[in-house]
């Protein structure tokens, strides 16, 4: 629990989440610009956040493979578990998405 309050935890989590953040951001941009015509904004927000939760659930499940699990050795040496990495990545992604959607609403 002590590692959650350490800045290095978030730095390592961001390093872990960078490729997933790019993929998620591109899908978010696609959903915002194509989905805003079809859905209401409130339904669009729920749809985007649901996608992100399912996306990170898929990322979590992919790390049960032994070859993928070996990629986590670096982060586990710092005391970060797979669950902490995925949850912090999800929270960072949701925060960035909400900021992006609110910026889009301004224009």
mmCIF file of N, CA and C in Angstrom:
data_model
loop_
_atom_site.group_PDB
_atom_site.id
_atom_site.type_symbol
_atom_site.label_atom_id
_atom_site.label_comp_id
_atom_site.label_asym_id
_atom_site.label_seq_id
_atom_site.Cartn_x
_atom_site.Cartn_y
_atom_site.Cartn_z
ATOM 1 N N UNK A 1 0.818 -1.187 0.000
ATOM 2 C CA UNK A 1 0.000 0.000 0.000
ATOM 3 C C UNK A 1 0.868 1.260 0.000
ATOM 4 N N UNK A 2 2.048 1.140 0.566
ATOM 5 C CA UNK A 2 2.942 2.276 0.636
ATOM 6 C C UNK A 2 3.421 2.700 -0.747
ATOM 7 N N UNK A 3 3.491 1.755 -1.686
ATOM 8 C CA UNK A 3 3.991 2.084 -3.019
ATOM 9 C C UNK A 3 3.002 2.930 -3.815
ATOM 10 N N UNK A 4 1.741 2.942 -3.430
ATOM 11 C CA UNK A 4 0.738 3.735 -4.146
ATOM 12 C C UNK A 4 0.999 5.229 -3.960
ATOM 13 N N UNK A 5 1.557 5.613 -2.850
ATOM 14 C CA UNK A 5 1.797 7.016 -2.560
ATOM 15 C C UNK A 5 3.169 7.499 -3.045
ATOM 16 N N UNK A 6 3.877 6.664 -3.738
ATOM 17 C CA UNK A 6 5.202 6.991 -4.237
ATOM 18 C C UNK A 6 5.088 7.501 -5.674
ATOM 19 N N UNK A 7 5.824 8.564 -6.007
ATOM 20 C CA UNK A 7 5.777 9.129 -7.358
ATOM 21 C C UNK A 7 6.319 8.146 -8.389
ATOM 22 N N UNK A 8 7.286 7.355 -8.014
ATOM 23 C CA UNK A 8 7.878 6.389 -8.943
ATOM 24 C C UNK A 8 6.828 5.390 -9.434
ATOM 25 N N UNK A 9 5.852 5.081 -8.611
ATOM 26 C CA UNK A 9 4.781 4.172 -9.017
ATOM 27 C C UNK A 9 4.049 4.710 -10.224
ATOM 28 N N UNK A 10 3.727 5.984 -10.206
ATOM 29 C CA UNK A 10 2.982 6.583 -11.309
ATOM 30 C C UNK A 10 3.877 6.768 -12.535
ATOM 31 N N UNK A 11 5.125 7.033 -12.314
ATOM 32 C CA UNK A 11 6.062 7.143 -13.429
ATOM 33 C C UNK A 11 6.212 5.798 -14.141
ATOM 34 N N UNK A 12 6.355 4.730 -13.381
ATOM 35 C CA UNK A 12 6.465 3.401 -13.972
ATOM 36 C C UNK A 12 5.148 2.966 -14.613
ATOM 37 N N UNK A 13 4.041 3.326 -14.004
ATOM 38 C CA UNK A 13 2.741 2.981 -14.581
ATOM 39 C C UNK A 13 2.524 3.699 -15.898
ATOM 40 N N UNK A 14 2.964 4.942 -15.984
ATOM 41 C CA UNK A 14 2.838 5.674 -17.238
ATOM 42 C C UNK A 14 3.721 5.050 -18.317
ATOM 43 N N UNK A 15 4.906 4.631 -17.915
ATOM 44 C CA UNK A 15 5.796 3.960 -18.866
ATOM 45 C C UNK A 15 5.168 2.659 -19.369
ATOM 46 N N UNK A 16 4.511 1.941 -18.481
ATOM 47 C CA UNK A 16 3.828 0.706 -18.857
ATOM 48 C C UNK A 16 2.634 0.986 -19.769
ATOM 49 N N UNK A 17 1.914 2.068 -19.497
ATOM 50 C CA UNK A 17 0.644 2.328 -20.173
ATOM 51 C C UNK A 17 0.767 3.081 -21.481
ATOM 52 N N UNK A 18 1.924 3.611 -21.817
ATOM 53 C CA UNK A 18 2.058 4.443 -23.020
ATOM 54 C C UNK A 18 1.507 3.803 -24.289
ATOM 55 N N UNK A 19 1.871 2.574 -24.631
ATOM 56 C CA UNK A 19 1.309 2.006 -25.870
ATOM 57 C C UNK A 19 -0.201 1.829 -25.794
ATOM 58 N N UNK A 20 -0.695 1.478 -24.628
ATOM 59 C CA UNK A 20 -2.138 1.284 -24.477
ATOM 60 C C UNK A 20 -2.880 2.620 -24.498
ATOM 61 N N UNK A 21 -2.248 3.662 -23.982
ATOM 62 C CA UNK A 21 -2.867 4.985 -24.023
ATOM 63 C C UNK A 21 -3.019 5.477 -25.455
ATOM 64 N N UNK A 22 -2.022 5.224 -26.297
ATOM 65 C CA UNK A 22 -2.119 5.648 -27.700
ATOM 66 C C UNK A 22 -3.243 4.928 -28.416
ATOM 67 N N UNK A 23 -3.332 3.622 -28.236
ATOM 68 C CA UNK A 23 -4.401 2.851 -28.874
ATOM 69 C C UNK A 23 -5.756 3.328 -28.383
ATOM 70 N N UNK A 24 -5.878 3.497 -27.087
ATOM 71 C CA UNK A 24 -7.136 3.926 -26.500
ATOM 72 C C UNK A 24 -7.511 5.340 -26.947
ATOM 73 N N UNK A 25 -6.518 6.219 -27.062
ATOM 74 C CA UNK A 25 -6.791 7.589 -27.498
ATOM 75 C C UNK A 25 -7.275 7.616 -28.944
ATOM 76 N N UNK A 26 -6.657 6.825 -29.808
ATOM 77 C CA UNK A 26 -7.093 6.779 -31.203
ATOM 78 C C UNK A 26 -8.518 6.253 -31.326
ATOM 79 N N UNK A 27 -8.861 5.251 -30.556
ATOM 80 C CA UNK A 27 -10.231 4.733 -30.574
ATOM 81 C C UNK A 27 -11.197 5.776 -30.015
ATOM 82 N N UNK A 28 -10.770 6.509 -28.987
ATOM 83 C CA UNK A 28 -11.606 7.562 -28.419
ATOM 84 C C UNK A 28 -11.878 8.662 -29.436
ATOM 85 N N UNK A 29 -10.848 9.086 -30.147
ATOM 86 C CA UNK A 29 -11.032 10.116 -31.173
ATOM 87 C C UNK A 29 -11.998 9.625 -32.242
ATOM 88 N N UNK A 30 -11.828 8.378 -32.665
ATOM 89 C CA UNK A 30 -12.730 7.815 -33.658
ATOM 90 C C UNK A 30 -14.163 7.777 -33.142
ATOM 91 N N UNK A 31 -14.349 7.370 -31.895
ATOM 92 C CA UNK A 31 -15.695 7.277 -31.327
ATOM 93 C C UNK A 31 -16.321 8.650 -31.137
ATOM 94 N N UNK A 32 -15.528 9.628 -30.766
ATOM 95 C CA UNK A 32 -16.071 10.967 -30.552
ATOM 96 C C UNK A 32 -16.543 11.574 -31.867
ATOM 97 N N UNK A 33 -15.710 11.478 -32.896
ATOM 98 C CA UNK A 33 -16.059 12.136 -34.144
ATOM 99 C C UNK A 33 -17.072 11.356 -34.970
ATOM 100 N N UNK A 34 -17.118 10.048 -34.838
ATOM 101 C CA UNK A 34 -18.120 9.296 -35.582
ATOM 102 C C UNK A 34 -19.372 9.059 -34.751
ATOM 103 N N UNK A 35 -19.207 8.910 -33.452
ATOM 104 C CA UNK A 35 -20.347 8.598 -32.594
ATOM 105 C C UNK A 35 -21.148 9.792 -32.151
ATOM 106 N N UNK A 36 -20.593 10.993 -32.220
ATOM 107 C CA UNK A 36 -21.334 12.160 -31.747
ATOM 108 C C UNK A 36 -22.499 12.475 -32.664
ATOM 109 N N UNK A 37 -22.453 12.010 -33.894
ATOM 110 C CA UNK A 37 -23.562 12.217 -34.811
ATOM 111 C C UNK A 37 -24.685 11.240 -34.493
ATOM 112 N N UNK A 38 -24.326 10.029 -34.102
ATOM 113 C CA UNK A 38 -25.318 8.969 -33.905
ATOM 114 C C UNK A 38 -25.901 8.987 -32.491
ATOM 115 N N UNK A 39 -25.056 9.149 -31.486
ATOM 116 C CA UNK A 39 -25.487 9.047 -30.103
ATOM 117 C C UNK A 39 -25.511 10.415 -29.434
ATOM 118 N N UNK A 40 -26.275 10.482 -28.344
ATOM 119 C CA UNK A 40 -26.208 11.680 -27.519
ATOM 120 C C UNK A 40 -24.855 11.706 -26.815
ATOM 121 N N UNK A 41 -24.479 12.874 -26.350
ATOM 122 C CA UNK A 41 -23.168 13.012 -25.697
ATOM 123 C C UNK A 41 -23.089 12.161 -24.433
ATOM 124 N N UNK A 42 -24.131 12.093 -23.626
ATOM 125 C CA UNK A 42 -24.073 11.316 -22.393
ATOM 126 C C UNK A 42 -23.926 9.829 -22.700
ATOM 127 N N UNK A 43 -24.626 9.341 -23.721
ATOM 128 C CA UNK A 43 -24.466 7.940 -24.105
ATOM 129 C C UNK A 43 -23.081 7.698 -24.695
ATOM 130 N N UNK A 44 -22.556 8.671 -25.367
ATOM 131 C CA UNK A 44 -21.223 8.552 -25.948
ATOM 132 C C UNK A 44 -20.166 8.426 -24.852
ATOM 133 N N UNK A 45 -20.309 9.219 -23.798
ATOM 134 C CA UNK A 45 -19.356 9.129 -22.678
ATOM 135 C C UNK A 45 -19.406 7.753 -22.038
ATOM 136 N N UNK A 46 -20.605 7.242 -21.822
ATOM 137 C CA UNK A 46 -20.747 5.913 -21.222
ATOM 138 C C UNK A 46 -20.180 4.845 -22.142
ATOM 139 N N UNK A 47 -20.384 5.008 -23.441
ATOM 140 C CA UNK A 47 -19.873 4.033 -24.403
ATOM 141 C C UNK A 47 -18.335 4.045 -24.422
ATOM 142 N N UNK A 48 -17.748 5.224 -24.398
ATOM 143 C CA UNK A 48 -16.286 5.328 -24.421
ATOM 144 C C UNK A 48 -15.681 4.764 -23.140
ATOM 145 N N UNK A 49 -16.257 5.094 -21.996
ATOM 146 C CA UNK A 49 -15.726 4.587 -20.732
ATOM 147 C C UNK A 49 -15.924 3.080 -20.610
ATOM 148 N N UNK A 50 -17.027 2.558 -21.142
ATOM 149 C CA UNK A 50 -17.234 1.105 -21.153
ATOM 150 C C UNK A 50 -16.195 0.419 -22.032
ATOM 151 N N UNK A 51 -15.893 1.033 -23.179
ATOM 152 C CA UNK A 51 -14.859 0.474 -24.041
ATOM 153 C C UNK A 51 -13.522 0.429 -23.310
ATOM 154 N N UNK A 52 -13.194 1.473 -22.591
ATOM 155 C CA UNK A 52 -11.902 1.523 -21.904
ATOM 156 C C UNK A 52 -11.805 0.448 -20.824
ATOM 157 N N UNK A 53 -12.887 0.253 -20.106
ATOM 158 C CA UNK A 53 -12.882 -0.792 -19.078
ATOM 159 C C UNK A 53 -12.704 -2.164 -19.715
ATOM 160 N N UNK A 54 -13.416 -2.420 -20.803
ATOM 161 C CA UNK A 54 -13.272 -3.704 -21.491
ATOM 162 C C UNK A 54 -11.887 -3.854 -22.117
ATOM 163 N N UNK A 55 -11.345 -2.772 -22.628
ATOM 164 C CA UNK A 55 -10.003 -2.800 -23.220
ATOM 165 C C UNK A 55 -8.968 -3.179 -22.174
ATOM 166 N N UNK A 56 -9.019 -2.541 -21.006
ATOM 167 C CA UNK A 56 -8.030 -2.843 -19.973
ATOM 168 C C UNK A 56 -8.290 -4.202 -19.323
ATOM 169 N N UNK A 57 -9.520 -4.673 -19.358
ATOM 170 C CA UNK A 57 -9.789 -6.034 -18.917
ATOM 171 C C UNK A 57 -9.113 -7.020 -19.870
ATOM 172 N N UNK A 58 -9.157 -6.734 -21.167
ATOM 173 C CA UNK A 58 -8.450 -7.563 -22.143
ATOM 174 C C UNK A 58 -6.946 -7.512 -21.947
ATOM 175 N N UNK A 59 -6.424 -6.334 -21.633
ATOM 176 C CA UNK A 59 -4.983 -6.211 -21.357
ATOM 177 C C UNK A 59 -4.623 -7.041 -20.128
ATOM 178 N N UNK A 60 -5.457 -6.966 -19.104
ATOM 179 C CA UNK A 60 -5.215 -7.739 -17.880
ATOM 180 C C UNK A 60 -5.209 -9.233 -18.182
ATOM 181 N N UNK A 61 -6.171 -9.685 -18.954
ATOM 182 C CA UNK A 61 -6.252 -11.107 -19.273
ATOM 183 C C UNK A 61 -5.108 -11.557 -20.181
ATOM 184 N N UNK A 62 -4.602 -10.656 -21.009
ATOM 185 C CA UNK A 62 -3.493 -11.035 -21.886
ATOM 186 C C UNK A 62 -2.214 -11.297 -21.102
ATOM 187 N N UNK A 63 -2.081 -10.724 -19.917
ATOM 188 C CA UNK A 63 -0.873 -10.918 -19.117
ATOM 189 C C UNK A 63 -0.897 -12.199 -18.301
ATOM 190 N N UNK A 64 -1.906 -13.051 -18.509
ATOM 191 C CA UNK A 64 -1.860 -14.379 -17.917
ATOM 192 C C UNK A 64 -0.994 -15.323 -18.751
ATOM 193 N N UNK A 65 -0.710 -14.941 -19.991
ATOM 194 C CA UNK A 65 0.196 -15.715 -20.836
ATOM 195 C C UNK A 65 1.620 -15.586 -20.287
ATOM 196 N N UNK A 66 2.360 -16.667 -20.313
ATOM 197 C CA UNK A 66 3.694 -16.680 -19.713
ATOM 198 C C UNK A 66 4.649 -15.735 -20.434
ATOM 199 N N UNK A 67 4.559 -15.677 -21.758
ATOM 200 C CA UNK A 67 5.458 -14.790 -22.512
ATOM 201 C C UNK A 67 5.177 -13.325 -22.182
ATOM 202 N N UNK A 68 3.913 -12.976 -22.025
ATOM 203 C CA UNK A 68 3.554 -11.599 -21.660
ATOM 204 C C UNK A 68 3.928 -11.314 -20.206
ATOM 205 N N UNK A 69 3.784 -12.302 -19.356
ATOM 206 C CA UNK A 69 4.066 -12.103 -17.934
ATOM 207 C C UNK A 69 5.539 -11.773 -17.695
ATOM 208 N N UNK A 70 6.412 -12.263 -18.552
ATOM 209 C CA UNK A 70 7.841 -11.973 -18.404
ATOM 210 C C UNK A 70 8.139 -10.500 -18.648
ATOM 211 N N UNK A 71 7.283 -9.825 -19.409
ATOM 212 C CA UNK A 71 7.477 -8.395 -19.649
ATOM 213 C C UNK A 71 7.229 -7.568 -18.395
ATOM 214 N N UNK A 72 6.556 -8.152 -17.419
ATOM 215 C CA UNK A 72 6.242 -7.434 -16.181
ATOM 216 C C UNK A 72 7.319 -7.562 -15.114
ATOM 217 N N UNK A 73 8.379 -8.284 -15.377
ATOM 218 C CA UNK A 73 9.431 -8.508 -14.381
ATOM 219 C C UNK A 73 10.054 -7.193 -13.931
ATOM 220 N N UNK A 74 10.277 -6.284 -14.865
ATOM 221 C CA UNK A 74 10.860 -4.986 -14.521
ATOM 222 C C UNK A 74 9.997 -4.253 -13.500
ATOM 223 N N UNK A 75 8.689 -4.243 -13.717
ATOM 224 C CA UNK A 75 7.787 -3.528 -12.822
ATOM 225 C C UNK A 75 7.620 -4.257 -11.492
ATOM 226 N N UNK A 76 7.676 -5.572 -11.522
ATOM 227 C CA UNK A 76 7.565 -6.343 -10.289
ATOM 228 C C UNK A 76 8.803 -6.184 -9.411
ATOM 229 N N UNK A 77 9.933 -5.879 -10.026
ATOM 230 C CA UNK A 77 11.138 -5.610 -9.229
ATOM 231 C C UNK A 77 10.983 -4.348 -8.390
ATOM 232 N N UNK A 78 10.124 -3.436 -8.814
ATOM 233 C CA UNK A 78 9.841 -2.220 -8.041
ATOM 234 C C UNK A 78 8.675 -2.416 -7.086
ATOM 235 N N UNK A 79 8.124 -3.619 -7.024
ATOM 236 C CA UNK A 79 7.052 -3.924 -6.092
ATOM 237 C C UNK A 79 5.666 -3.631 -6.624
ATOM 238 N N UNK A 80 5.528 -3.489 -7.934
ATOM 239 C CA UNK A 80 4.220 -3.221 -8.523
ATOM 240 C C UNK A 80 3.628 -4.513 -9.065
ATOM 241 N N UNK A 81 2.404 -4.773 -8.680
ATOM 242 C CA UNK A 81 1.746 -5.969 -9.183
ATOM 243 C C UNK A 81 1.051 -5.666 -10.499
ATOM 244 N N UNK A 82 0.590 -6.718 -11.137
ATOM 245 C CA UNK A 82 -0.103 -6.587 -12.408
ATOM 246 C C UNK A 82 -1.402 -5.801 -12.227
ATOM 247 N N UNK A 83 -2.090 -6.051 -11.153
ATOM 248 C CA UNK A 83 -3.367 -5.379 -10.901
ATOM 249 C C UNK A 83 -3.158 -3.883 -10.688
ATOM 250 N N UNK A 84 -2.138 -3.520 -9.931
ATOM 251 C CA UNK A 84 -1.863 -2.098 -9.684
ATOM 252 C C UNK A 84 -1.496 -1.385 -10.978
ATOM 253 N N UNK A 85 -0.673 -2.011 -11.799
ATOM 254 C CA UNK A 85 -0.287 -1.403 -13.072
ATOM 255 C C UNK A 85 -1.505 -1.167 -13.967
ATOM 256 N N UNK A 86 -2.358 -2.158 -14.078
ATOM 257 C CA UNK A 86 -3.532 -2.044 -14.946
ATOM 258 C C UNK A 86 -4.507 -1.015 -14.389
ATOM 259 N N UNK A 87 -4.748 -1.021 -13.090
ATOM 260 C CA UNK A 87 -5.705 -0.073 -12.503
ATOM 261 C C UNK A 87 -5.215 1.375 -12.609
ATOM 262 N N UNK A 88 -3.959 1.606 -12.340
ATOM 263 C CA UNK A 88 -3.436 2.971 -12.458
ATOM 264 C C UNK A 88 -3.454 3.414 -13.917
ATOM 265 N N UNK A 89 -3.149 2.495 -14.828
ATOM 266 C CA UNK A 89 -3.213 2.821 -16.258
ATOM 267 C C UNK A 89 -4.642 3.163 -16.665
ATOM 268 N N UNK A 90 -5.605 2.409 -16.173
ATOM 269 C CA UNK A 90 -7.009 2.681 -16.472
ATOM 270 C C UNK A 90 -7.445 4.031 -15.921
ATOM 271 N N UNK A 91 -7.046 4.338 -14.708
ATOM 272 C CA UNK A 91 -7.419 5.624 -14.113
ATOM 273 C C UNK A 91 -6.781 6.797 -14.854
ATOM 274 N N UNK A 92 -5.518 6.641 -15.270
ATOM 275 C CA UNK A 92 -4.878 7.696 -16.065
ATOM 276 C C UNK A 92 -5.594 7.866 -17.390
ATOM 277 N N UNK A 93 -5.960 6.768 -18.012
ATOM 278 C CA UNK A 93 -6.634 6.820 -19.304
ATOM 279 C C UNK A 93 -8.009 7.461 -19.183
ATOM 280 N N UNK A 94 -8.742 7.130 -18.160
ATOM 281 C CA UNK A 94 -10.071 7.731 -17.951
ATOM 282 C C UNK A 94 -9.942 9.232 -17.698
ATOM 283 N N UNK A 95 -8.956 9.632 -16.900
ATOM 284 C CA UNK A 95 -8.767 11.060 -16.634
ATOM 285 C C UNK A 95 -8.418 11.819 -17.911
ATOM 286 N N UNK A 96 -7.515 11.269 -18.714
ATOM 287 C CA UNK A 96 -7.153 11.922 -19.977
ATOM 288 C C UNK A 96 -8.331 11.966 -20.943
ATOM 289 N N UNK A 97 -9.128 10.935 -20.951
ATOM 290 C CA UNK A 97 -10.294 10.893 -21.831
ATOM 291 C C UNK A 97 -11.327 11.932 -21.428
ATOM 292 N N UNK A 98 -11.578 12.055 -20.140
ATOM 293 C CA UNK A 98 -12.556 13.049 -19.684
ATOM 294 C C UNK A 98 -12.097 14.472 -19.996
ATOM 295 N N UNK A 99 -10.806 14.722 -19.857
ATOM 296 C CA UNK A 99 -10.269 16.039 -20.222
ATOM 297 C C UNK A 99 -10.427 16.271 -21.718
ATOM 298 N N UNK A 100 -10.118 15.264 -22.528
ATOM 299 C CA UNK A 100 -10.242 15.393 -23.977
ATOM 300 C C UNK A 100 -11.694 15.629 -24.392
ATOM 301 N N UNK A 101 -12.630 14.894 -23.818
ATOM 302 C CA UNK A 101 -14.039 15.064 -24.178
ATOM 303 C C UNK A 101 -14.540 16.436 -23.776
ATOM 304 N N UNK A 102 -14.129 16.917 -22.605
ATOM 305 C CA UNK A 102 -14.544 18.247 -22.178
ATOM 306 C C UNK A 102 -13.941 19.335 -23.061
ATOM 307 N N UNK A 103 -12.722 19.133 -23.535
ATOM 308 C CA UNK A 103 -12.121 20.098 -24.476
ATOM 309 C C UNK A 103 -12.872 20.101 -25.816
ATOM 310 N N UNK A 104 -13.279 18.936 -26.268
ATOM 311 C CA UNK A 104 -14.025 18.846 -27.521
ATOM 312 C C UNK A 104 -15.377 19.537 -27.376
ATOM 313 N N UNK A 105 -16.010 19.408 -26.241
ATOM 314 C CA UNK A 105 -17.320 20.049 -26.015
ATOM 315 C C UNK A 105 -17.228 21.586 -26.066
ATOM 316 N N UNK A 106 -16.050 22.129 -25.760
ATOM 317 C CA UNK A 106 -15.916 23.582 -25.780
ATOM 318 C C UNK A 106 -16.014 24.157 -27.176
ATOM 319 N N UNK A 107 -15.682 23.354 -28.185
ATOM 320 C CA UNK A 107 -15.675 23.839 -29.552
ATOM 321 C C UNK A 107 -16.858 23.396 -30.317
#
